[in-house]
mmCIF file of C-alpha atoms and ligand atoms in Angstrom:
data_model
loop_
_atom_site.group_PDB
_atom_site.id
_atom_site.type_symbol
_atom_site.label_atom_id
_atom_site.label_comp_id
_atom_site.label_asym_id
_atom_site.label_seq_id
_atom_site.Cartn_x
_atom_site.Cartn_y
_atom_site.Cartn_z
ATOM 1 C CA MET A 1 -11.035 -52.388 -35.013
ATOM 2 C CA SER A 2 -8.939 -49.602 -36.564
ATOM 3 C CA GLU A 3 -6.490 -47.670 -34.389
ATOM 4 C CA HIS A 4 -8.587 -44.520 -34.897
ATOM 5 C CA LYS A 5 -11.827 -46.198 -33.903
ATOM 6 C CA LYS A 6 -10.127 -47.342 -30.696
ATOM 7 C CA LEU A 7 -9.094 -43.759 -29.953
ATOM 8 C CA TYR A 8 -12.579 -42.519 -30.807
ATOM 9 C CA ASP A 9 -14.106 -44.986 -28.343
ATOM 10 C CA GLU A 10 -11.415 -44.151 -25.801
ATOM 11 C CA VAL A 11 -12.351 -40.462 -25.867
ATOM 12 C CA PHE A 12 -16.018 -41.240 -25.188
ATOM 13 C CA SER A 13 -15.031 -43.579 -22.419
ATOM 14 C CA LEU A 14 -12.763 -40.956 -20.827
ATOM 15 C CA ILE A 15 -15.540 -38.360 -20.991
ATOM 16 C CA GLU A 16 -17.853 -40.791 -19.228
ATOM 17 C CA LYS A 17 -15.247 -41.474 -16.538
ATOM 18 C CA HIS A 18 -14.631 -37.760 -16.043
ATOM 19 C CA ASP A 19 -18.358 -36.988 -15.738
ATOM 20 C CA ASP A 20 -18.820 -39.804 -13.254
ATOM 21 C CA TRP A 21 -15.782 -38.658 -11.224
ATOM 22 C CA MET A 22 -17.002 -35.051 -11.112
ATOM 23 C CA SER A 23 -20.498 -36.148 -10.092
ATOM 24 C CA LYS A 24 -18.981 -37.769 -6.975
ATOM 25 C CA THR A 25 -16.471 -35.028 -6.137
ATOM 26 C CA ILE A 26 -16.744 -31.947 -3.965
ATOM 27 C CA ASN A 27 -14.888 -29.539 -6.227
ATOM 28 C CA LEU A 28 -13.402 -26.651 -4.259
ATOM 29 C CA ILE A 29 -11.830 -24.874 -7.242
ATOM 30 C CA ALA A 30 -13.060 -21.289 -6.830
ATOM 31 C CA SER A 31 -12.818 -20.456 -10.551
ATOM 32 C CA GLU A 32 -15.168 -23.251 -11.622
ATOM 33 C CA ASN A 33 -18.870 -23.910 -11.298
ATOM 34 C CA VAL A 34 -21.624 -26.225 -12.520
ATOM 35 C CA SER A 35 -24.015 -24.884 -15.129
ATOM 36 C CA SER A 36 -27.715 -25.736 -15.102
ATOM 37 C CA PRO A 37 -29.339 -28.372 -17.368
ATOM 38 C CA ALA A 38 -30.981 -25.503 -19.300
ATOM 39 C CA VAL A 39 -27.612 -23.814 -19.965
ATOM 40 C CA ARG A 40 -26.189 -27.154 -21.069
ATOM 41 C CA SER A 41 -29.006 -27.812 -23.468
ATOM 42 C CA ALA A 42 -28.631 -24.336 -25.001
ATOM 43 C CA ILE A 43 -24.912 -24.759 -25.697
ATOM 44 C CA VAL A 44 -25.354 -27.877 -27.812
ATOM 45 C CA CYS A 45 -27.633 -26.125 -30.335
ATOM 46 C CA ASP A 46 -26.704 -25.667 -34.016
ATOM 47 C CA PHE A 47 -25.155 -22.258 -33.222
ATOM 48 C CA ARG A 48 -22.029 -24.224 -32.270
ATOM 49 C CA ASP A 49 -21.344 -24.886 -35.988
ATOM 50 C CA ARG A 50 -22.063 -21.339 -37.264
ATOM 51 C CA TYR A 51 -20.217 -18.132 -37.888
ATOM 52 C CA ALA A 52 -21.525 -14.608 -37.327
ATOM 53 C CA GLU A 53 -18.753 -11.975 -36.925
ATOM 54 C CA GLY A 54 -19.585 -8.404 -36.030
ATOM 55 C CA TRP A 55 -22.551 -6.871 -34.183
ATOM 56 C CA PRO A 56 -26.116 -8.260 -34.477
ATOM 57 C CA GLY A 57 -27.733 -6.788 -37.577
ATOM 58 C CA GLU A 58 -24.323 -5.989 -39.113
ATOM 59 C CA ARG A 59 -22.947 -9.503 -39.555
ATOM 60 C CA VAL A 60 -20.328 -10.546 -42.055
ATOM 61 C CA TYR A 61 -22.118 -13.912 -42.497
ATOM 62 C CA ALA A 62 -25.551 -14.924 -43.744
ATOM 63 C CA GLY A 63 -27.788 -17.270 -41.750
ATOM 64 C CA CYS A 64 -27.742 -15.167 -38.602
ATOM 65 C CA LYS A 65 -31.334 -13.986 -38.167
ATOM 66 C CA TYR A 66 -32.055 -16.153 -35.082
ATOM 67 C CA ILE A 67 -28.492 -15.880 -33.824
ATOM 68 C CA ASP A 68 -28.887 -12.078 -33.917
ATOM 69 C CA GLU A 69 -32.117 -12.215 -31.925
ATOM 70 C CA VAL A 70 -30.512 -14.410 -29.277
ATOM 71 C CA GLU A 71 -27.469 -12.151 -29.024
ATOM 72 C CA LEU A 72 -29.647 -9.047 -28.643
ATOM 73 C CA ILE A 73 -31.593 -10.778 -25.845
ATOM 74 C CA THR A 74 -28.271 -11.720 -24.192
ATOM 75 C CA ILE A 75 -27.112 -8.100 -24.375
ATOM 76 C CA ASP A 76 -30.393 -6.861 -22.858
ATOM 77 C CA LEU A 77 -30.246 -9.407 -20.032
ATOM 78 C CA ALA A 78 -26.601 -8.520 -19.280
ATOM 79 C CA LYS A 79 -27.416 -4.796 -19.204
ATOM 80 C CA LYS A 80 -30.375 -5.433 -16.912
ATOM 81 C CA LEU A 81 -28.561 -7.756 -14.517
ATOM 82 C CA TYR A 82 -25.537 -5.466 -14.112
ATOM 83 C CA ARG A 83 -27.401 -2.185 -14.608
ATOM 84 C CA ALA A 84 -24.880 -1.429 -17.359
ATOM 85 C CA GLU A 85 -25.408 1.083 -20.158
ATOM 86 C CA PHE A 86 -23.483 -1.107 -22.601
ATOM 87 C CA ALA A 87 -22.668 -4.822 -22.861
ATOM 88 C CA ASP A 88 -20.523 -6.712 -25.351
ATOM 89 C CA VAL A 89 -21.219 -10.442 -24.945
ATOM 90 C CA ARG A 90 -18.775 -11.616 -27.616
ATOM 91 C CA PRO A 91 -15.435 -12.143 -25.818
ATOM 92 C CA VAL A 92 -14.860 -15.901 -25.684
ATOM 93 C CA SER A 93 -12.942 -15.862 -22.394
ATOM 94 C CA GLY A 94 -11.983 -13.617 -19.497
ATOM 95 C CA VAL A 95 -8.521 -13.032 -20.947
ATOM 96 C CA VAL A 96 -10.021 -11.930 -24.270
ATOM 97 C CA ALA A 97 -12.436 -9.610 -22.404
ATOM 98 C CA ASN A 98 -9.474 -8.090 -20.549
ATOM 99 C CA LEU A 99 -7.637 -7.592 -23.829
ATOM 100 C CA ALA A 100 -10.725 -5.849 -25.249
ATOM 101 C CA MET A 101 -10.807 -3.606 -22.160
ATOM 102 C CA TYR A 102 -7.091 -2.742 -22.432
ATOM 103 C CA THR A 103 -7.441 -2.086 -26.161
ATOM 104 C CA ALA A 104 -10.418 0.243 -25.619
ATOM 105 C CA ALA A 105 -8.858 2.120 -22.689
ATOM 106 C CA MET A 106 -5.168 2.364 -23.551
ATOM 107 C CA GLU A 107 -2.628 2.759 -26.298
ATOM 108 C CA PRO A 108 0.004 0.011 -26.513
ATOM 109 C CA LEU A 109 2.864 0.538 -24.010
ATOM 110 C CA ASP A 110 0.730 2.676 -21.670
ATOM 111 C CA ARG A 111 1.262 2.191 -17.947
ATOM 112 C CA MET A 112 -1.366 0.669 -15.644
ATOM 113 C CA MET A 113 -1.834 -0.354 -12.006
ATOM 114 C CA ALA A 114 -2.934 -3.908 -11.178
ATOM 115 C CA LEU A 115 -2.743 -6.426 -8.375
ATOM 116 C CA SER A 116 0.442 -8.540 -8.341
ATOM 117 C CA ILE A 117 -0.048 -12.227 -8.970
ATOM 118 C CA ALA A 118 1.334 -12.962 -5.492
ATOM 119 C CA ARG A 119 -1.472 -10.854 -3.985
ATOM 120 C CA GLY A 120 -4.210 -12.337 -6.143
ATOM 121 C CA GLY A 121 -3.885 -10.689 -9.548
ATOM 122 C CA HIS A 122 -4.502 -12.763 -12.673
ATOM 123 C CA ILE A 123 -1.842 -13.581 -15.268
ATOM 124 C CA SER A 124 -3.789 -11.455 -17.784
ATOM 125 C CA HIS A 125 -3.042 -8.403 -15.561
ATOM 126 C CA ALA A 126 0.682 -9.008 -15.394
ATOM 127 C CA ARG A 127 3.960 -7.684 -16.776
ATOM 128 C CA LYS A 128 5.889 -8.960 -19.754
ATOM 129 C CA ASP A 129 8.704 -10.642 -17.805
ATOM 130 C CA LEU A 130 6.075 -12.793 -16.079
ATOM 131 C CA GLY A 131 4.524 -13.678 -19.419
ATOM 132 C CA GLY A 132 1.436 -11.644 -18.487
ATOM 133 C CA THR A 133 -1.131 -10.746 -21.142
ATOM 134 C CA ALA A 134 -1.057 -6.996 -20.373
ATOM 135 C CA GLY A 135 2.733 -6.819 -20.754
ATOM 136 C CA GLN A 136 3.412 -9.488 -23.322
ATOM 137 C CA ILE A 137 0.574 -8.838 -25.759
ATOM 138 C CA ARG A 138 -0.081 -5.112 -25.330
ATOM 139 C CA GLY A 139 3.310 -3.930 -24.040
ATOM 140 C CA HIS A 140 1.713 -2.325 -20.982
ATOM 141 C CA LYS A 141 4.003 -1.383 -18.150
ATOM 142 C CA VAL A 142 2.354 -2.725 -15.014
ATOM 143 C CA ARG A 143 2.850 -1.230 -11.568
ATOM 144 C CA ASN A 144 1.399 -3.209 -8.699
ATOM 145 C CA TRP A 145 -1.031 -1.885 -6.140
ATOM 146 C CA ILE A 146 0.571 -1.461 -2.735
ATOM 147 C CA PHE A 147 -1.075 -4.183 -0.710
ATOM 148 C CA ASP A 148 -2.013 -4.353 2.957
ATOM 149 C CA ASP A 149 -1.405 -8.006 3.884
ATOM 150 C CA LYS A 150 -3.247 -7.713 7.176
ATOM 151 C CA GLU A 151 -6.429 -6.324 5.646
ATOM 152 C CA PHE A 152 -5.899 -8.459 2.552
ATOM 153 C CA ASN A 153 -6.721 -5.513 0.348
ATOM 154 C CA ILE A 154 -5.230 -2.645 -1.646
ATOM 155 C CA ASP A 155 -3.611 -0.043 0.616
ATOM 156 C CA VAL A 156 -5.470 3.102 -0.463
ATOM 157 C CA GLU A 157 -3.167 5.700 1.070
ATOM 158 C CA GLU A 158 0.124 4.126 -0.053
ATOM 159 C CA SER A 159 -1.194 3.332 -3.540
ATOM 160 C CA MET A 160 -2.469 6.904 -3.887
ATOM 161 C CA LYS A 161 1.017 8.199 -2.973
ATOM 162 C CA GLU A 162 2.549 5.834 -5.550
ATOM 163 C CA ILE A 163 0.229 7.134 -8.301
ATOM 164 C CA ARG A 164 1.052 10.775 -7.451
ATOM 165 C CA LYS A 165 4.774 10.000 -7.338
ATOM 166 C CA LEU A 166 4.659 8.357 -10.764
ATOM 167 C CA GLN A 167 2.581 11.181 -12.282
ATOM 168 C CA GLU A 168 5.000 13.770 -10.939
ATOM 169 C CA LYS A 169 7.974 11.837 -12.343
ATOM 170 C CA GLY A 170 6.292 11.806 -15.752
ATOM 171 C CA ASP A 171 5.667 8.025 -15.595
ATOM 172 C CA GLU A 172 2.005 8.551 -16.231
ATOM 173 C CA ILE A 173 -0.556 5.936 -15.201
ATOM 174 C CA LYS A 174 -3.364 5.600 -17.754
ATOM 175 C CA PHE A 175 -5.417 2.802 -16.275
ATOM 176 C CA LEU A 176 -6.328 1.518 -12.819
ATOM 177 C CA LEU A 177 -7.325 -2.134 -12.791
ATOM 178 C CA PHE A 178 -9.232 -3.532 -9.836
ATOM 179 C CA GLY A 179 -10.279 -7.129 -9.301
ATOM 180 C CA GLY A 180 -8.366 -10.365 -9.289
ATOM 181 C CA SER A 181 -8.381 -14.114 -8.892
ATOM 182 C CA VAL A 182 -7.926 -14.235 -5.135
ATOM 183 C CA PHE A 183 -10.614 -11.832 -4.118
ATOM 184 C CA PRO A 184 -12.210 -12.226 -0.665
ATOM 185 C CA PHE A 185 -12.969 -8.523 -0.048
ATOM 186 C CA PRO A 186 -14.320 -5.715 -2.256
ATOM 187 C CA HIS A 187 -11.683 -3.415 -3.744
ATOM 188 C CA PRO A 188 -11.596 0.329 -2.990
ATOM 189 C CA VAL A 189 -12.897 1.543 -6.361
ATOM 190 C CA LYS A 190 -14.741 4.681 -5.245
ATOM 191 C CA GLU A 191 -11.714 5.842 -3.241
ATOM 192 C CA PHE A 192 -9.741 6.199 -6.503
ATOM 193 C CA ARG A 193 -12.356 7.957 -8.664
ATOM 194 C CA GLU A 194 -11.206 11.419 -7.666
ATOM 195 C CA ILE A 195 -7.518 10.857 -8.399
ATOM 196 C CA ALA A 196 -8.499 9.134 -11.664
ATOM 197 C CA ASP A 197 -10.454 12.258 -12.677
ATOM 198 C CA GLU A 198 -7.609 14.524 -11.607
ATOM 199 C CA TYR A 199 -5.111 12.765 -13.905
ATOM 200 C CA GLY A 200 -7.478 11.600 -16.663
ATOM 201 C CA ILE A 201 -7.083 7.918 -15.763
ATOM 202 C CA THR A 202 -9.585 5.241 -16.813
ATOM 203 C CA ILE A 203 -10.818 2.729 -14.236
ATOM 204 C CA GLY A 204 -11.388 -0.923 -15.130
ATOM 205 C CA TYR A 205 -12.557 -3.810 -12.980
ATOM 206 C CA ASP A 206 -12.061 -7.515 -13.611
ATOM 207 C CA SER A 207 -15.042 -9.177 -11.958
ATOM 208 C CA ALA A 208 -14.368 -12.689 -13.316
ATOM 209 C CA HIS A 209 -14.580 -14.379 -9.938
ATOM 210 C CA VAL A 210 -17.222 -12.325 -8.202
ATOM 211 C CA SER A 211 -19.566 -11.380 -11.033
ATOM 212 C CA GLY A 212 -22.410 -13.619 -9.844
ATOM 213 C CA LEU A 213 -22.177 -11.995 -6.417
ATOM 214 C CA ILE A 214 -22.073 -8.515 -7.982
ATOM 215 C CA ALA A 215 -25.122 -9.319 -10.124
ATOM 216 C CA SER A 216 -27.061 -10.332 -7.003
ATOM 217 C CA GLY A 217 -25.996 -7.302 -4.971
ATOM 218 C CA PHE A 218 -23.807 -9.204 -2.493
ATOM 219 C CA PHE A 219 -20.369 -7.815 -3.303
ATOM 220 C CA GLN A 220 -19.613 -4.333 -4.576
ATOM 221 C CA ASP A 221 -21.119 -2.490 -7.539
ATOM 222 C CA PRO A 222 -18.115 -1.347 -9.585
ATOM 223 C CA LEU A 223 -20.045 0.548 -12.283
ATOM 224 C CA ARG A 224 -21.784 2.649 -9.611
ATOM 225 C CA GLU A 225 -18.600 3.079 -7.565
ATOM 226 C CA GLY A 226 -16.663 4.701 -10.389
ATOM 227 C CA ALA A 227 -15.412 1.997 -12.762
ATOM 228 C CA ASP A 228 -15.672 3.023 -16.410
ATOM 229 C CA MET A 229 -15.792 -0.578 -17.560
ATOM 230 C CA MET A 230 -15.887 -4.052 -16.131
ATOM 231 C CA THR A 231 -15.006 -7.442 -17.570
ATOM 232 C CA THR A 232 -16.212 -10.823 -16.478
ATOM 233 C CA SER A 233 -15.836 -14.407 -17.448
ATOM 234 C CA THR A 234 -19.219 -16.085 -17.213
ATOM 235 C CA HIS A 235 -18.449 -19.413 -15.559
ATOM 236 C CA LYS A 236 -17.366 -18.738 -11.997
ATOM 237 C CA THR A 237 -19.880 -17.351 -9.459
ATOM 238 C CA LEU A 238 -22.034 -16.616 -12.516
ATOM 239 C CA PRO A 239 -22.858 -20.224 -13.449
ATOM 240 C CA GLY A 240 -22.872 -19.885 -17.237
ATOM 241 C CA PRO A 241 -20.952 -21.409 -20.122
ATOM 242 C CA GLN A 242 -17.225 -20.721 -20.621
ATOM 243 C CA HIS A 243 -17.421 -17.273 -22.164
ATOM 244 C CA ALA A 244 -17.026 -13.591 -21.144
ATOM 245 C CA MET A 245 -18.443 -10.062 -21.383
ATOM 246 C CA VAL A 246 -17.413 -6.436 -21.184
ATOM 247 C CA LEU A 247 -19.874 -4.108 -19.417
ATOM 248 C CA ALA A 248 -19.363 -0.363 -19.566
ATOM 249 C CA LYS A 249 -20.653 3.158 -19.607
ATOM 250 C CA GLU A 250 -22.149 4.054 -22.990
ATOM 251 C CA GLU A 251 -19.301 6.420 -23.879
ATOM 252 C CA TRP A 252 -16.962 3.388 -24.189
ATOM 253 C CA ALA A 253 -19.282 1.384 -26.447
ATOM 254 C CA GLU A 254 -17.713 2.085 -29.840
ATOM 255 C CA LYS A 255 -14.146 1.512 -28.652
ATOM 256 C CA ILE A 256 -15.040 -1.772 -26.964
ATOM 257 C CA LYS A 257 -17.022 -2.973 -29.986
ATOM 258 C CA ARG A 258 -14.097 -2.285 -32.314
ATOM 259 C CA ALA A 259 -11.650 -3.920 -29.916
ATOM 260 C CA SER A 260 -13.767 -7.106 -29.876
ATOM 261 C CA PHE A 261 -14.407 -7.125 -33.601
ATOM 262 C CA PRO A 262 -12.446 -6.807 -35.801
ATOM 263 C CA GLY A 263 -9.703 -6.372 -33.205
ATOM 264 C CA LEU A 264 -9.693 -9.603 -31.245
ATOM 265 C CA LEU A 265 -12.377 -11.946 -32.492
ATOM 266 C CA SER A 266 -13.546 -13.467 -35.688
ATOM 267 C CA ASN A 267 -16.176 -15.959 -34.588
ATOM 268 C CA HIS A 268 -17.368 -15.637 -31.024
ATOM 269 C CA HIS A 269 -18.688 -19.120 -30.106
ATOM 270 C CA LEU A 270 -22.361 -18.427 -30.675
ATOM 271 C CA HIS A 271 -23.644 -21.469 -28.786
ATOM 272 C CA ASN A 272 -22.063 -20.046 -25.645
ATOM 273 C CA VAL A 273 -23.822 -16.724 -26.218
ATOM 274 C CA ALA A 274 -27.098 -18.710 -26.213
ATOM 275 C CA GLY A 275 -26.047 -20.501 -23.019
ATOM 276 C CA LEU A 276 -25.099 -17.173 -21.484
ATOM 277 C CA ALA A 277 -28.579 -15.772 -22.185
ATOM 278 C CA ILE A 278 -30.077 -18.680 -20.236
ATOM 279 C CA ALA A 279 -27.622 -18.251 -17.348
ATOM 280 C CA LEU A 280 -28.345 -14.497 -17.153
ATOM 281 C CA ALA A 281 -32.107 -15.118 -17.140
ATOM 282 C CA GLU A 282 -31.642 -17.705 -14.384
ATOM 283 C CA MET A 283 -29.593 -15.213 -12.375
ATOM 284 C CA ILE A 284 -32.245 -12.511 -12.726
ATOM 285 C CA GLU A 285 -34.827 -14.989 -11.398
ATOM 286 C CA PHE A 286 -32.836 -16.948 -8.789
ATOM 287 C CA GLY A 287 -29.532 -15.069 -8.373
ATOM 288 C CA VAL A 288 -30.211 -13.590 -4.950
ATOM 289 C CA ASP A 289 -30.955 -16.970 -3.305
ATOM 290 C CA TYR A 290 -28.164 -18.658 -5.240
ATOM 291 C CA SER A 291 -25.520 -16.095 -4.288
ATOM 292 C CA ARG A 292 -26.709 -15.936 -0.683
ATOM 293 C CA GLN A 293 -26.124 -19.680 -0.459
ATOM 294 C CA ILE A 294 -22.622 -19.351 -2.010
ATOM 295 C CA MET A 295 -21.691 -16.804 0.655
ATOM 296 C CA LYS A 296 -23.190 -18.933 3.434
ATOM 297 C CA ASN A 297 -21.217 -21.956 2.241
ATOM 298 C CA ALA A 298 -17.953 -19.979 2.097
ATOM 299 C CA LYS A 299 -18.462 -18.541 5.593
ATOM 300 C CA ALA A 300 -19.396 -21.954 7.019
ATOM 301 C CA LEU A 301 -16.316 -23.571 5.457
ATOM 302 C CA ALA A 302 -14.062 -20.797 6.786
ATOM 303 C CA GLN A 303 -15.581 -20.992 10.262
ATOM 304 C CA SER A 304 -15.284 -24.764 10.557
ATOM 305 C CA LEU A 305 -11.694 -24.795 9.271
ATOM 306 C CA HIS A 306 -10.911 -22.084 11.809
ATOM 307 C CA GLU A 307 -12.556 -24.092 14.621
ATOM 308 C CA ARG A 308 -10.417 -27.086 13.649
ATOM 309 C CA GLY A 309 -7.271 -25.026 14.111
ATOM 310 C CA TRP A 310 -6.508 -23.996 10.522
ATOM 311 C CA GLN A 311 -5.080 -20.544 9.945
ATOM 312 C CA VAL A 312 -7.939 -19.030 7.914
ATOM 313 C CA ILE A 313 -6.963 -15.517 6.890
ATOM 314 C CA ALA A 314 -8.827 -12.371 7.958
ATOM 315 C CA GLU A 315 -10.694 -13.726 10.975
ATOM 316 C CA HIS A 316 -11.127 -10.115 12.145
ATOM 317 C CA LYS A 317 -13.052 -9.385 8.936
ATOM 318 C CA GLY A 318 -15.267 -12.466 9.098
ATOM 319 C CA PHE A 319 -12.870 -14.463 6.826
ATOM 320 C CA THR A 320 -14.471 -13.584 3.504
ATOM 321 C CA GLN A 321 -17.121 -11.500 1.777
ATOM 322 C CA SER A 322 -17.039 -13.601 -1.386
ATOM 323 C CA HIS A 323 -16.908 -17.271 -2.396
ATOM 324 C CA VAL A 324 -13.156 -17.431 -1.662
ATOM 325 C CA VAL A 325 -11.708 -18.833 1.562
ATOM 326 C CA LEU A 326 -7.965 -18.493 2.140
ATOM 327 C CA VAL A 327 -6.005 -20.684 4.506
ATOM 328 C CA ASP A 328 -2.365 -20.046 5.353
ATOM 329 C CA VAL A 329 -0.809 -23.522 5.154
ATOM 330 C CA THR A 330 2.834 -22.423 5.078
ATOM 331 C CA GLU A 331 3.541 -23.734 8.599
ATOM 332 C CA THR A 332 1.589 -26.978 8.206
ATOM 333 C CA PRO A 333 2.178 -30.403 6.619
ATOM 334 C CA MET A 334 -0.156 -29.188 3.833
ATOM 335 C CA LYS A 335 2.342 -26.594 2.613
ATOM 336 C CA ASP A 336 3.141 -28.509 -0.589
ATOM 337 C CA GLY A 337 -0.144 -27.796 -2.325
ATOM 338 C CA ARG A 338 0.716 -29.905 -5.366
ATOM 339 C CA ALA A 339 1.383 -32.996 -3.212
ATOM 340 C CA VAL A 340 -1.860 -32.483 -1.268
ATOM 341 C CA GLU A 341 -3.774 -32.121 -4.520
ATOM 342 C CA GLU A 342 -2.246 -35.341 -5.886
ATOM 343 C CA ASN A 343 -3.024 -37.214 -2.672
ATOM 344 C CA LEU A 344 -6.653 -36.109 -2.751
ATOM 345 C CA GLU A 345 -7.032 -37.184 -6.357
HETATM 346 C C1 LIG B 401 -9.535 -12.424 -12.371
HETATM 347 C C2 LIG B 401 -9.531 -13.276 -13.596
HETATM 348 N N1 LIG B 401 -9.574 -12.671 -14.794
HETATM 349 C C3 LIG B 401 -9.565 -13.374 -15.930
HETATM 350 C C4 LIG B 401 -9.536 -14.757 -15.906
HETATM 351 C C5 LIG B 401 -9.462 -15.493 -17.188
HETATM 352 O O1 LIG B 401 -10.645 -16.022 -17.580
HETATM 353 P P1 LIG B 401 -10.659 -17.109 -18.742
HETATM 354 O O2 LIG B 401 -10.067 -18.358 -18.164
HETATM 355 O O3 LIG B 401 -12.092 -17.203 -19.092
HETATM 356 O O4 LIG B 401 -9.811 -16.565 -19.865
HETATM 357 C C6 LIG B 401 -9.518 -15.437 -14.686
HETATM 358 C C7 LIG B 401 -9.503 -16.914 -14.664
HETATM 359 O O5 LIG B 401 -9.565 -17.592 -13.698
HETATM 360 C C8 LIG B 401 -9.493 -14.672 -13.493
HETATM 361 O O6 LIG B 401 -9.425 -15.257 -12.302
#
């Protein structure tokens, strides 16, 4: 057998082992999910080998008539599920969706507020010296929200003072980013709408983690609370394929479209758009029961860890209002997370 054939067989064998392992594992990684058989069958269609580029009906490539119809259905389902005036379903990942949002809302080098990574922000929200997407790719200066560790949320009063102080100093803030990767409680979006209007600031919301809960009405509703635009990856509490979207008020449509294409994307992984349509339809039909169960599971896990003596954060707030449960392990033998992870594997 040739060396390459051995490697070819090895890859199939490793995939089989991985699938078998995952089928017997309780996976507690909050940023992952399991998509339905219908989503999986959609993402292996011929779209996976095609190009489209551009908006449905205005494609650069031929051969797109069915692809266009599917993408238009996906857009309609996304708008319906999130009650959004506009949806761009092309970004291929949450980071790309965030880049599209930054590009639409800000000029390069503009200053923004975001959650620090230590308090749950995502690397795509972070400064240049941390290698963050916002700083490194777009040159944005990132100021961090002042955080209330006890409430595990943005400190509204102190953050408001910080924004006013910066505006008065001439260090203008152009963009307020809410949302993050460690996200047990809704962020105070509506509290900042007034100051945003006063200084002409745009509000964005990264719903990657909680978008399934938002869609089902169990978290907050950023587009009604004052966010101008919202990004989401589509494979966390929304159990779709690995992909992303930007949802926004209509007035942002043209800027977001141009940021996605030709700004950031050439092809946009059309098979995943098809899979996303299926996941969105499933959420419209079953999302309320599905999300209710996610929240019940998270609360039950938090409660039983607490009863067994673990330091689950925010007991006074019922531990969590999302799928995320946080345990302070710093004073326990579990404090080396990497070692614990390796032991469990
Ligand atoms: C808040 C947040 N935004 C963006 C992303 C990036 O999404 P993706 O991995 O699809 O690029 C993540 C990933 O976990 C995230 O937690």
